[in-house]
Coordinates of C-alpha atoms in Angstrom, one line a residue:
M199 CA -39.3 31.4 33.9
V200 CA -37.1 28.3 33.9
T201 CA -34.0 30.6 33.9
I202 CA -35.6 32.7 36.9
A203 CA -36.5 29.4 38.4
R204 CA -32.9 28.1 38.1
E205 CA -31.8 31.3 39.8
V206 CA -33.9 30.9 42.7
C207 CA -32.9 27.4 43.4
K208 CA -29.5 28.3 43.3
I209 CA -29.9 31.1 45.9
I210 CA -32.0 28.7 47.9
R211 CA -29.2 25.9 47.9
S212 CA -26.3 28.7 48.6
R213 CA -27.7 31.3 51.0
P214 CA -28.6 30.3 54.4
R215 CA -31.3 32.9 55.0
W216 CA -32.5 33.7 51.8
E217 CA -36.2 34.0 52.9
S218 CA -35.5 37.7 54.2
T219 CA -33.8 38.8 50.7
L220 CA -35.4 36.7 48.0
L221 CA -38.3 39.5 47.5
S222 CA -35.5 42.2 47.0
D223 CA -33.8 39.9 44.3
F224 CA -36.8 39.2 42.4
P225 CA -40.0 41.0 41.7
S226 CA -43.0 39.8 43.6
S227 CA -45.0 39.4 40.5
T228 CA -42.6 36.8 39.3
L229 CA -42.2 34.9 42.1
F230 CA -45.9 34.8 42.8
D231 CA -46.7 33.8 39.4
Q232 CA -47.9 30.1 39.4
N233 CA -45.8 29.0 36.5
C234 CA -42.6 30.2 38.2
I235 CA -43.5 28.3 41.3
Q236 CA -44.0 25.2 39.7
E237 CA -40.7 25.7 37.9
I238 CA -39.0 26.2 41.1
I239 CA -40.5 23.2 42.9
K240 CA -39.7 21.1 39.8
C241 CA -36.1 22.4 39.3
Q242 CA -34.9 22.1 43.2
N243 CA -34.4 18.2 43.1
N244 CA -34.7 18.5 46.9
P245 CA -38.0 17.9 48.8
L246 CA -37.1 19.7 51.7
L247 CA -36.2 22.9 50.2
S248 CA -38.9 22.6 47.9
L249 CA -41.3 22.4 50.9
R250 CA -39.5 25.3 52.7
F251 CA -40.0 27.4 49.7
F252 CA -43.4 26.7 49.5
S253 CA -44.3 27.2 53.0
W254 CA -42.5 30.5 52.5
I255 CA -44.3 31.8 49.7
C256 CA -47.8 30.5 51.3
S257 CA -46.9 32.8 54.4
Q258 CA -46.5 36.0 52.0
D259 CA -49.2 38.6 51.9
G260 CA -51.2 38.7 48.7
F261 CA -50.4 35.4 47.8
T262 CA -52.7 32.5 47.6
P263 CA -51.5 28.8 46.2
D264 CA -53.7 27.4 43.5
S265 CA -54.4 23.5 42.9
V266 CA -51.7 23.1 40.5
S267 CA -48.9 24.7 42.4
C268 CA -50.2 22.4 45.5
N269 CA -50.2 19.2 43.5
A270 CA -46.7 20.1 42.3
I271 CA -45.4 20.2 45.8
F272 CA -47.5 17.2 47.0
D273 CA -46.0 15.1 44.2
V274 CA -42.6 15.8 45.1
L275 CA -43.2 15.0 48.8
V276 CA -45.0 11.5 47.8
Q277 CA -42.0 10.8 45.6
A278 CA -39.6 11.5 48.2
K279 CA -41.6 9.3 50.5
A280 CA -42.2 12.0 52.9
S281 CA -45.7 10.5 53.8
K282 CA -45.9 12.8 57.0
A283 CA -45.2 16.0 55.1
A284 CA -47.5 15.4 52.5
Q285 CA -50.2 14.3 55.0
S286 CA -49.6 18.0 56.7
L287 CA -49.7 19.8 53.5
L288 CA -53.1 18.3 52.6
S289 CA -54.5 19.2 56.2
S290 CA -53.1 23.0 56.1
T291 CA -54.1 23.7 52.4
K292 CA -57.3 21.6 52.1
F293 CA -57.0 21.0 48.2
L294 CA -57.6 17.7 46.6
P295 CA -55.1 16.0 44.6
K296 CA -55.3 14.8 41.3
P297 CA -56.4 10.9 41.3
A298 CA -53.1 9.6 40.0
S299 CA -51.3 11.6 42.8
L300 CA -53.7 10.3 45.6
E301 CA -52.7 6.7 44.2
S302 CA -49.2 7.5 44.5
F303 CA -49.9 8.9 48.1
I304 CA -51.6 5.6 49.0
Q305 CA -48.6 3.6 48.1
C306 CA -46.7 6.1 50.1
L307 CA -48.3 5.7 53.0
C308 CA -48.5 1.8 52.8
E309 CA -45.1 1.3 52.2
D310 CA -44.2 3.9 55.3
G311 CA -46.5 1.5 57.5
S312 CA -49.1 4.2 57.8
V313 CA -51.6 1.7 56.3
H314 CA -54.8 2.9 58.6
E315 CA -54.2 6.6 57.3
S316 CA -54.5 5.3 53.7
L317 CA -58.2 4.2 54.1
P318 CA -59.7 7.8 54.1
V319 CA -57.7 8.4 50.7
F320 CA -59.3 5.3 49.5
S321 CA -62.5 6.7 50.0
Q322 CA -61.6 9.8 48.4
L323 CA -61.4 7.9 45.3
K324 CA -64.4 6.1 45.6
N325 CA -66.4 9.4 46.0
L326 CA -64.8 10.4 43.0
G327 CA -66.2 7.5 41.2
L328 CA -62.9 6.1 40.8
S329 CA -60.9 2.7 41.7
P330 CA -57.2 2.4 42.1
S331 CA -55.1 0.0 39.9
I332 CA -54.5 -3.1 40.8
A333 CA -50.8 -2.1 41.7
V334 CA -52.1 0.2 44.7
W335 CA -54.3 -2.6 46.0
N336 CA -51.6 -4.9 46.1
T337 CA -49.4 -2.3 47.8
A338 CA -52.0 -1.6 50.3
L339 CA -52.5 -5.3 51.0
L340 CA -48.7 -6.0 51.4
G341 CA -48.5 -2.7 53.8
C342 CA -51.2 -4.5 56.0
L343 CA -49.3 -7.5 56.0
K344 CA -46.1 -5.6 57.2
V345 CA -47.7 -4.2 60.2
G346 CA -49.7 -7.4 60.9
R347 CA -53.1 -6.0 60.1
T348 CA -54.7 -8.8 58.8
D349 CA -58.4 -7.5 59.5
L350 CA -57.5 -4.5 56.9
V351 CA -56.3 -6.8 54.5
W352 CA -59.7 -8.5 54.4
E353 CA -61.4 -5.0 54.6
L354 CA -59.4 -3.6 51.7
Y355 CA -59.9 -6.8 49.7
G356 CA -63.6 -6.8 50.2
E357 CA -63.6 -3.2 48.8
M358 CA -61.5 -4.4 45.9
M359 CA -64.0 -7.0 44.8
A360 CA -66.8 -4.8 45.3
S361 CA -65.1 -2.2 42.9
G362 CA -65.1 -5.0 40.3
L363 CA -61.3 -5.5 40.0
V364 CA -59.8 -9.0 39.8
G365 CA -57.0 -9.7 41.8
D366 CA -53.5 -11.2 40.2
E367 CA -51.1 -13.4 41.5
D368 CA -49.5 -10.9 44.0
T369 CA -53.1 -10.5 45.5
V370 CA -53.5 -14.1 45.8
G371 CA -50.3 -14.5 47.6
Y372 CA -50.8 -11.8 49.8
L373 CA -54.3 -13.4 51.0
I374 CA -52.5 -16.5 51.4
R375 CA -49.9 -14.9 53.6
A376 CA -52.9 -13.4 55.6
F377 CA -54.3 -16.7 56.2
C378 CA -51.2 -18.1 57.5
K379 CA -50.5 -15.0 59.4
D380 CA -54.2 -15.5 61.1
N381 CA -53.1 -19.5 61.6
K382 CA -55.9 -20.5 59.0
L383 CA -53.9 -22.8 57.1
S384 CA -56.9 -24.9 55.8
E385 CA -58.2 -22.0 54.3
A386 CA -54.8 -20.9 52.9
Y387 CA -54.2 -24.0 51.3
E388 CA -57.8 -24.1 49.8
L389 CA -57.1 -20.9 48.2
L390 CA -53.9 -22.0 47.0
Q391 CA -55.6 -25.1 45.3
Q392 CA -58.4 -22.9 43.7
V393 CA -56.1 -20.3 42.2
M394 CA -54.0 -22.9 40.8
E395 CA -56.8 -24.5 39.1
S396 CA -57.6 -20.8 37.7
G397 CA -53.9 -20.5 36.2
F398 CA -52.5 -18.4 38.9
T399 CA -49.2 -19.5 40.7
P400 CA -48.4 -17.3 43.8
D401 CA -44.6 -16.1 44.4
V402 CA -42.1 -18.3 46.4
I403 CA -43.0 -16.2 49.8
A404 CA -46.6 -17.1 49.7
F405 CA -45.5 -20.7 49.6
T406 CA -43.0 -20.7 52.2
K407 CA -45.4 -18.9 54.7
L408 CA -47.8 -21.7 54.0
I409 CA -45.0 -24.5 54.2
S410 CA -43.8 -22.8 57.8
G411 CA -47.3 -22.9 59.1
F412 CA -47.4 -26.6 58.2
C413 CA -44.1 -27.1 59.8
Q414 CA -45.4 -26.0 63.2
E415 CA -48.4 -28.3 63.0
R416 CA -46.0 -31.1 62.1
N417 CA -48.1 -31.9 59.0
Y418 CA -44.9 -32.7 57.0
S419 CA -46.9 -34.4 54.2
K420 CA -48.3 -31.2 53.1
V421 CA -45.0 -29.7 53.3
S422 CA -43.6 -32.3 51.0
E423 CA -46.3 -31.8 48.7
L424 CA -45.9 -28.2 48.5
L425 CA -42.3 -28.4 47.7
H426 CA -43.1 -30.7 44.9
L427 CA -45.7 -28.5 43.7
M428 CA -43.3 -25.4 43.8
I429 CA -40.9 -27.2 41.5
A430 CA -43.7 -28.0 39.0
K431 CA -44.8 -24.8 38.8
N432 CA -41.4 -23.1 38.1
R433 CA -41.1 -21.5 41.6
P434 CA -38.1 -23.3 43.1
P435 CA -37.6 -23.2 46.9
S436 CA -35.4 -20.5 48.2
I437 CA -33.0 -20.9 50.7
F438 CA -35.5 -19.1 53.2
T439 CA -38.1 -21.7 52.4
Y440 CA -35.8 -24.6 53.3
Q441 CA -34.7 -22.3 56.4
E442 CA -38.3 -22.5 57.7
I443 CA -38.4 -26.2 57.2
I444 CA -35.3 -26.8 59.1
Y445 CA -36.5 -24.2 61.8
G446 CA -39.6 -26.0 62.1
L447 CA -38.1 -29.4 62.5
C448 CA -35.8 -28.2 65.0
K449 CA -38.3 -26.3 67.2
N450 CA -40.7 -29.7 66.8
K451 CA -37.3 -31.7 68.4
M452 CA -36.8 -33.4 65.0
G453 CA -33.2 -32.5 64.8
A454 CA -32.1 -35.4 63.1
E455 CA -34.5 -34.8 60.3
A456 CA -33.5 -31.2 60.0
F457 CA -29.7 -32.1 60.1
R458 CA -30.7 -34.7 57.1
V459 CA -32.5 -31.8 55.2
F460 CA -29.5 -29.7 55.9
N461 CA -26.9 -32.1 54.4
D462 CA -29.2 -32.7 51.6
L463 CA -29.3 -29.0 50.6
K464 CA -25.7 -28.7 50.5
K465 CA -25.0 -31.9 48.3
R466 CA -27.7 -30.1 45.7
G467 CA -25.8 -27.0 45.4
Y468 CA -27.6 -24.6 48.2
A469 CA -25.3 -22.5 50.0
P470 CA -26.2 -22.0 53.8
D471 CA -25.9 -18.8 55.3
R472 CA -25.1 -18.0 59.0
V473 CA -28.8 -17.8 60.0
M474 CA -29.2 -21.5 58.7
Y475 CA -25.9 -22.4 60.4
T476 CA -27.0 -20.9 63.5
T477 CA -30.7 -22.5 63.4
I478 CA -28.8 -26.1 62.6
I479 CA -26.2 -25.8 65.4
D480 CA -29.1 -24.9 67.8
G481 CA -31.1 -27.9 66.7
L482 CA -28.1 -30.0 67.3
G483 CA -27.2 -28.7 70.5
K484 CA -30.7 -29.2 72.0
M485 CA -30.3 -32.7 70.9
G486 CA -26.8 -33.0 72.9
Q487 CA -25.2 -33.6 69.7
M488 CA -22.3 -31.2 70.4
G489 CA -19.8 -33.0 68.3
E490 CA -21.8 -32.4 65.4
A491 CA -22.7 -28.9 66.4
Q492 CA -18.9 -28.2 66.7
K493 CA -17.9 -29.7 63.3
L494 CA -20.7 -27.2 61.6
W495 CA -19.0 -24.4 63.6
V496 CA -16.0 -25.1 62.0
E497 CA -17.4 -25.5 58.7
M498 CA -19.4 -22.0 58.8
T499 CA -16.3 -20.2 59.8
C500 CA -14.3 -21.9 56.9
D501 CA -17.3 -20.8 54.6
G502 CA -16.5 -17.3 55.7
F503 CA -19.3 -16.6 58.2
L504 CA -18.2 -15.3 61.7
P505 CA -20.3 -16.3 64.4
N506 CA -22.4 -13.6 65.6
E507 CA -23.9 -13.0 69.3
Y508 CA -26.7 -15.5 68.4
T509 CA -24.3 -18.3 67.0
Y510 CA -22.4 -18.0 70.0
N511 CA -25.2 -18.4 72.3
V512 CA -26.9 -21.4 70.8
L513 CA -23.4 -23.3 71.2
I514 CA -23.1 -22.0 74.7
H515 CA -26.6 -23.2 75.8
G516 CA -25.7 -26.6 74.1
Y517 CA -22.9 -27.1 76.1
F518 CA -24.8 -25.8 79.2
K519 CA -27.5 -28.5 78.4
I520 CA -25.0 -31.4 78.4
G521 CA -23.3 -30.0 81.5
K522 CA -20.2 -29.1 80.0
F523 CA -19.9 -25.7 82.0
E524 CA -16.2 -25.2 81.5
E525 CA -16.6 -25.3 77.3
A526 CA -19.7 -23.0 77.7
R527 CA -17.5 -20.6 79.9
K528 CA -14.5 -20.8 77.5
L529 CA -16.9 -20.0 74.5
Y530 CA -18.5 -17.1 76.4
K531 CA -15.0 -15.6 77.0
E532 CA -14.0 -16.2 73.4
M533 CA -17.2 -14.2 72.4
C534 CA -16.4 -11.4 74.8
D535 CA -12.7 -11.5 73.5
R536 CA -13.9 -11.2 69.8
G537 CA -15.5 -7.8 70.8
L538 CA -19.1 -9.0 70.9
K539 CA -20.7 -7.2 73.5
E540 CA -22.5 -8.8 76.7
S541 CA -26.1 -8.5 76.4
T542 CA -29.3 -9.4 77.8
L543 CA -29.5 -12.5 75.3
S544 CA -25.9 -13.8 76.5
Y545 CA -26.6 -13.1 80.0
N546 CA -30.1 -15.2 79.8
T547 CA -27.9 -18.0 78.3
L548 CA -25.8 -18.1 81.3
I549 CA -28.5 -17.9 83.9
G550 CA -30.6 -20.4 82.0
G551 CA -27.8 -22.9 81.7
M552 CA -27.1 -22.7 85.5
S553 CA -30.5 -22.8 86.6
L554 CA -31.0 -25.9 84.1
H555 CA -28.6 -27.9 86.5
R556 CA -30.0 -26.4 89.7
R557 CA -27.2 -24.2 90.4
M558 CA -29.3 -21.4 91.4
G559 CA -26.9 -19.7 93.7
E560 CA -24.6 -19.1 90.6
A561 CA -27.6 -18.0 88.6
C562 CA -28.5 -15.6 90.9
A563 CA -25.0 -14.1 91.3
V564 CA -24.9 -13.6 87.5
F565 CA -28.4 -12.2 87.8
E566 CA -27.2 -9.6 90.2
E567 CA -24.2 -8.6 87.9
M568 CA -26.5 -7.3 85.2
P569 CA -27.3 -3.9 86.7
K570 CA -23.8 -3.4 87.6
K571 CA -22.6 -3.8 84.1
G572 CA -25.6 -1.6 82.8
I573 CA -27.3 -4.6 81.2
N574 CA -31.2 -4.5 81.3
R575 CA -33.1 -7.5 82.8
D576 CA -36.3 -8.7 80.5
V577 CA -39.1 -10.9 81.3
I578 CA -37.2 -14.0 79.9
T579 CA -34.3 -13.1 82.5
Y580 CA -37.0 -13.3 85.4
N581 CA -39.2 -16.1 83.8
I582 CA -35.7 -18.4 83.6
L583 CA -34.9 -17.6 87.4
I584 CA -38.7 -18.4 88.3
Q585 CA -38.7 -21.9 86.2
G586 CA -35.3 -22.7 87.9
F587 CA -36.6 -22.1 91.6
C588 CA -40.0 -24.1 90.6
R589 CA -37.7 -26.7 89.4
D590 CA -35.8 -26.9 92.8
G591 CA -39.2 -27.1 94.6
K592 CA -38.9 -23.3 95.8
P593 CA -42.2 -21.9 95.0
S594 CA -41.8 -19.0 97.9
E595 CA -38.2 -17.9 96.1
A596 CA -40.1 -17.9 92.9
M597 CA -42.8 -15.6 94.0
K598 CA -40.2 -13.3 95.5
I599 CA -38.9 -13.1 91.8
Y600 CA -42.4 -12.5 90.5
Q601 CA -42.9 -9.7 92.6
E602 CA -39.7 -8.1 91.7
L603 CA -40.5 -8.4 88.1
L604 CA -44.2 -6.7 88.8
Q605 CA -42.2 -3.9 90.6
I606 CA -40.0 -3.0 87.9
G607 CA -42.9 -2.4 85.5
L608 CA -42.6 -5.5 83.5
W609 CA -45.5 -7.5 82.1
P610 CA -45.4 -11.4 83.1
S611 CA -46.2 -13.9 80.3
T612 CA -47.6 -17.1 79.8
S613 CA -44.0 -18.6 80.7
T614 CA -44.0 -16.4 83.9
Y615 CA -47.1 -18.0 85.4
T616 CA -47.3 -21.6 84.1
P617 CA -44.6 -22.8 86.4
L618 CA -45.4 -20.8 89.3
I619 CA -48.9 -22.1 89.5
R620 CA -47.6 -25.6 88.8
A621 CA -45.3 -25.4 91.8
L622 CA -47.7 -23.9 93.9
C623 CA -50.2 -26.6 93.1
E624 CA -47.4 -29.3 93.8
A625 CA -46.6 -27.7 97.0
G626 CA -50.4 -27.7 98.2
K627 CA -50.7 -24.0 98.0
V628 CA -53.7 -24.2 95.8
Q629 CA -55.7 -21.0 96.7
E630 CA -52.5 -19.1 95.9
A631 CA -52.3 -20.9 92.7
I632 CA -56.0 -19.9 91.8
E633 CA -55.2 -16.3 92.7
L634 CA -52.2 -16.2 90.4
W635 CA -54.6 -17.9 87.8
N636 CA -57.2 -15.0 88.2
D637 CA -54.3 -12.4 87.9
M638 CA -53.2 -14.1 84.7
V639 CA -56.5 -14.0 83.2
G640 CA -57.0 -10.4 84.5
R641 CA -53.9 -9.2 82.6
N642 CA -55.1 -10.9 79.3
V643 CA -52.3 -13.4 79.5
E644 CA -53.3 -16.7 77.5
P645 CA -53.1 -19.6 79.9
L646 CA -51.6 -23.1 78.6
C647 CA -54.2 -25.8 78.9
C648 CA -52.1 -27.9 81.4
T649 CA -52.4 -24.8 84.0
R650 CA -56.0 -25.8 84.6
D651 CA -55.0 -29.5 84.8
Y652 CA -52.5 -28.7 87.6
I653 CA -55.2 -26.7 89.4
I654 CA -57.7 -29.7 89.4
T655 CA -55.2 -32.2 90.5
A656 CA -54.3 -30.1 93.3
L657 CA -57.8 -29.4 94.3
C658 CA -58.6 -33.4 94.4
K659 CA -55.6 -34.2 96.5
Q660 CA -56.9 -31.7 98.9
G661 CA -60.2 -33.5 98.9
N662 CA -62.0 -30.4 97.4
V663 CA -63.6 -32.7 94.7
T664 CA -66.7 -30.2 94.3
K665 CA -64.5 -27.3 93.2
G666 CA -62.5 -29.5 91.0
M667 CA -65.5 -30.6 89.3
D668 CA -66.4 -26.8 88.8
W669 CA -63.0 -26.3 87.2
L670 CA -63.3 -29.0 84.7
A671 CA -66.7 -28.1 83.7
K672 CA -65.4 -24.4 82.9
M673 CA -62.5 -26.3 81.1
L674 CA -64.9 -28.3 78.9
G675 CA -66.9 -25.3 78.3
S676 CA -63.9 -23.5 76.9
K677 CA -63.4 -26.1 74.4
V678 CA -60.1 -27.0 76.3
R679 CA -59.4 -30.8 76.4
P680 CA -58.1 -31.8 80.1
Q681 CA -54.9 -34.3 80.5
E682 CA -55.9 -37.7 80.7
K683 CA -54.3 -38.1 84.1
T684 CA -56.7 -35.1 85.0
F685 CA -59.6 -37.2 84.4
D686 CA -57.9 -40.1 86.3
E687 CA -57.2 -38.2 89.6
L688 CA -60.8 -36.6 89.6
I689 CA -62.4 -40.3 89.0
K690 CA -60.3 -41.4 92.0
C691 CA -61.2 -38.7 94.4
L692 CA -65.0 -38.9 93.4
T693 CA -65.1 -42.7 94.2
L694 CA -63.1 -42.3 97.5
N695 CA -66.0 -39.7 98.3
D696 CA -68.7 -42.3 97.4
R697 CA -69.8 -40.0 94.6
L698 CA -70.4 -42.8 92.2
D699 CA -72.8 -41.0 89.8
D700 CA -70.4 -38.0 89.4
A701 CA -67.6 -40.6 88.8
F702 CA -69.7 -42.3 86.0
L703 CA -70.4 -39.0 84.6
V704 CA -66.6 -37.9 84.4
L705 CA -65.8 -41.3 83.0
N706 CA -68.4 -41.0 80.3
T707 CA -66.9 -37.5 79.4
M708 CA -63.3 -38.9 79.5
F709 CA -64.5 -41.8 76.8
T710 CA -66.5 -39.2 74.8
I711 CA -63.4 -37.1 74.0
G712 CA -61.2 -40.1 73.4
Y713 CA -59.4 -41.6 76.3
T714 CA -59.6 -44.8 77.5
L715 CA -59.6 -46.4 81.1
R716 CA -56.0 -47.5 81.7
E717 CA -54.2 -49.2 84.7
P718 CA -54.1 -48.4 87.5
I719 CA -57.1 -46.5 87.4
S720 CA -59.4 -49.5 86.1
S721 CA -58.1 -51.9 88.8
F722 CA -58.9 -49.3 91.5
L723 CA -62.5 -48.8 90.1
V724 CA -63.1 -52.5 90.3
S725 CA -61.7 -52.8 93.8
Q726 CA -64.1 -49.8 94.9
F727 CA -67.1 -50.7 93.0
C728 CA -67.0 -54.2 94.4
R729 CA -66.9 -52.9 98.0
H730 CA -70.6 -51.5 97.1
N731 CA -71.8 -55.1 96.3
S732 CA -74.4 -53.3 94.2
Y733 CA -76.5 -54.7 91.2
K734 CA -76.6 -51.1 89.9
V735 CA -72.7 -50.7 90.2
G736 CA -72.2 -53.9 88.6
E737 CA -74.4 -53.2 85.6
C738 CA -72.6 -49.7 85.1
L739 CA -69.2 -51.4 85.4
K740 CA -70.1 -53.6 82.6
E741 CA -71.4 -50.7 80.7
I742 CA -68.2 -48.7 81.2
L743 CA -66.0 -51.5 80.2
Q744 CA -67.8 -52.0 77.2
S745 CA -67.7 -48.4 76.4
N746 CA -64.0 -48.5 76.8

């Protein structure tokens, strides 16, 4: 059988239309023999040709594949990571693979990103009274993380625990990463402490994700604690760990500290890569320290890292930020001369730099160039122009850009709505701002907290304090903390309208959430309350000052 199988494989590999002649080369009794089929599948060393042969023989009259042959071709497809073909085979043949094959299939699906499709396979094993190995569970958990399905992480982990299986260090690492992805850092940190006490130490990636989360929260004491813990537990931080720290520091406008960490890393023997150079150059540029940024640029190229499109754009943005338009344009030309193509990113940098300095005419001219050069505009392109016009006090022009964004089918973001609502409120067009708010909520776009503050302040300035109070009540009901100046504006408006009881109510709410009474609003209240010459007002004022 082995000899015949090898001959068949040779014909399949070398003859283009072997299906029409194979039965004339070999008797059907030999080709239809299950042992021969298994040998052909095994010898082929090509999953596509093996599947082609299996599909052909299944189409022949008088042949019905047995479970062993089906399992053989199934295993070949799974080993080749051909998850779609394996799924198709299962649905067409209706056979049940061996438990080991099902476990391999789960891993294949999860590595392919088809984690949801793996759930029925878990159920099949459960119905057989079997539980996958810890390696299979871990592959599934990792697959869920890669596609952002933390809900499935917890669902699968619950099933794993119910099966009586105890997780290992990899399992714990994936759970910590899932907590971090859900922005549940306290739960992730608590889990880390628990498993460390039990003798488990997660991998560097889990530590890095937790460090990244604490960086975003500006909790640098926890970052420092985790770094020391990693070193103590023989999990030395990787270059990616420090990259997250530097990125977080730059994002939180702590560029000087990021630069210190960067220099310290080099002294300790770490070799920065192009991503880290780009990150720190970006941070220095945002701080306006273009001299240091340029030095790092030279250092990066001397270390053998050629700047890419992203590196060029962060330096170009830095020059725009400090108003050095000529240097920015020269660098842009150098980027193009080096063969790096103009893109949506590079055009957004140009438009952003011009609009930042209120050169909206030039920004619009560059905006109009984009379709002529075949460069797509994205929502960021439109947001930059909208922000520029709003900064210039031209909400009508900004609204035209917004309407164009909608017309071409782009989906507006929080960064689209926030400057528009603010500009409309500042221009006294509060009703238009509220309509825009309703559109934002209708599109399930999450508003920034300050957006409500803009609307409340604008309503008060128009004398519509009742509606302003309604918005404040909704804001507090949604557990959103108003800005202190929003309270000041409401109190001032209520007092001027002789609604003293409501003013006291707002004051009490203001104190409850942690604000204090400041100048000039305190002096304003004293002068207004004294006008009433009322004992009750005097007592209330005394109580307010004591609470404050």
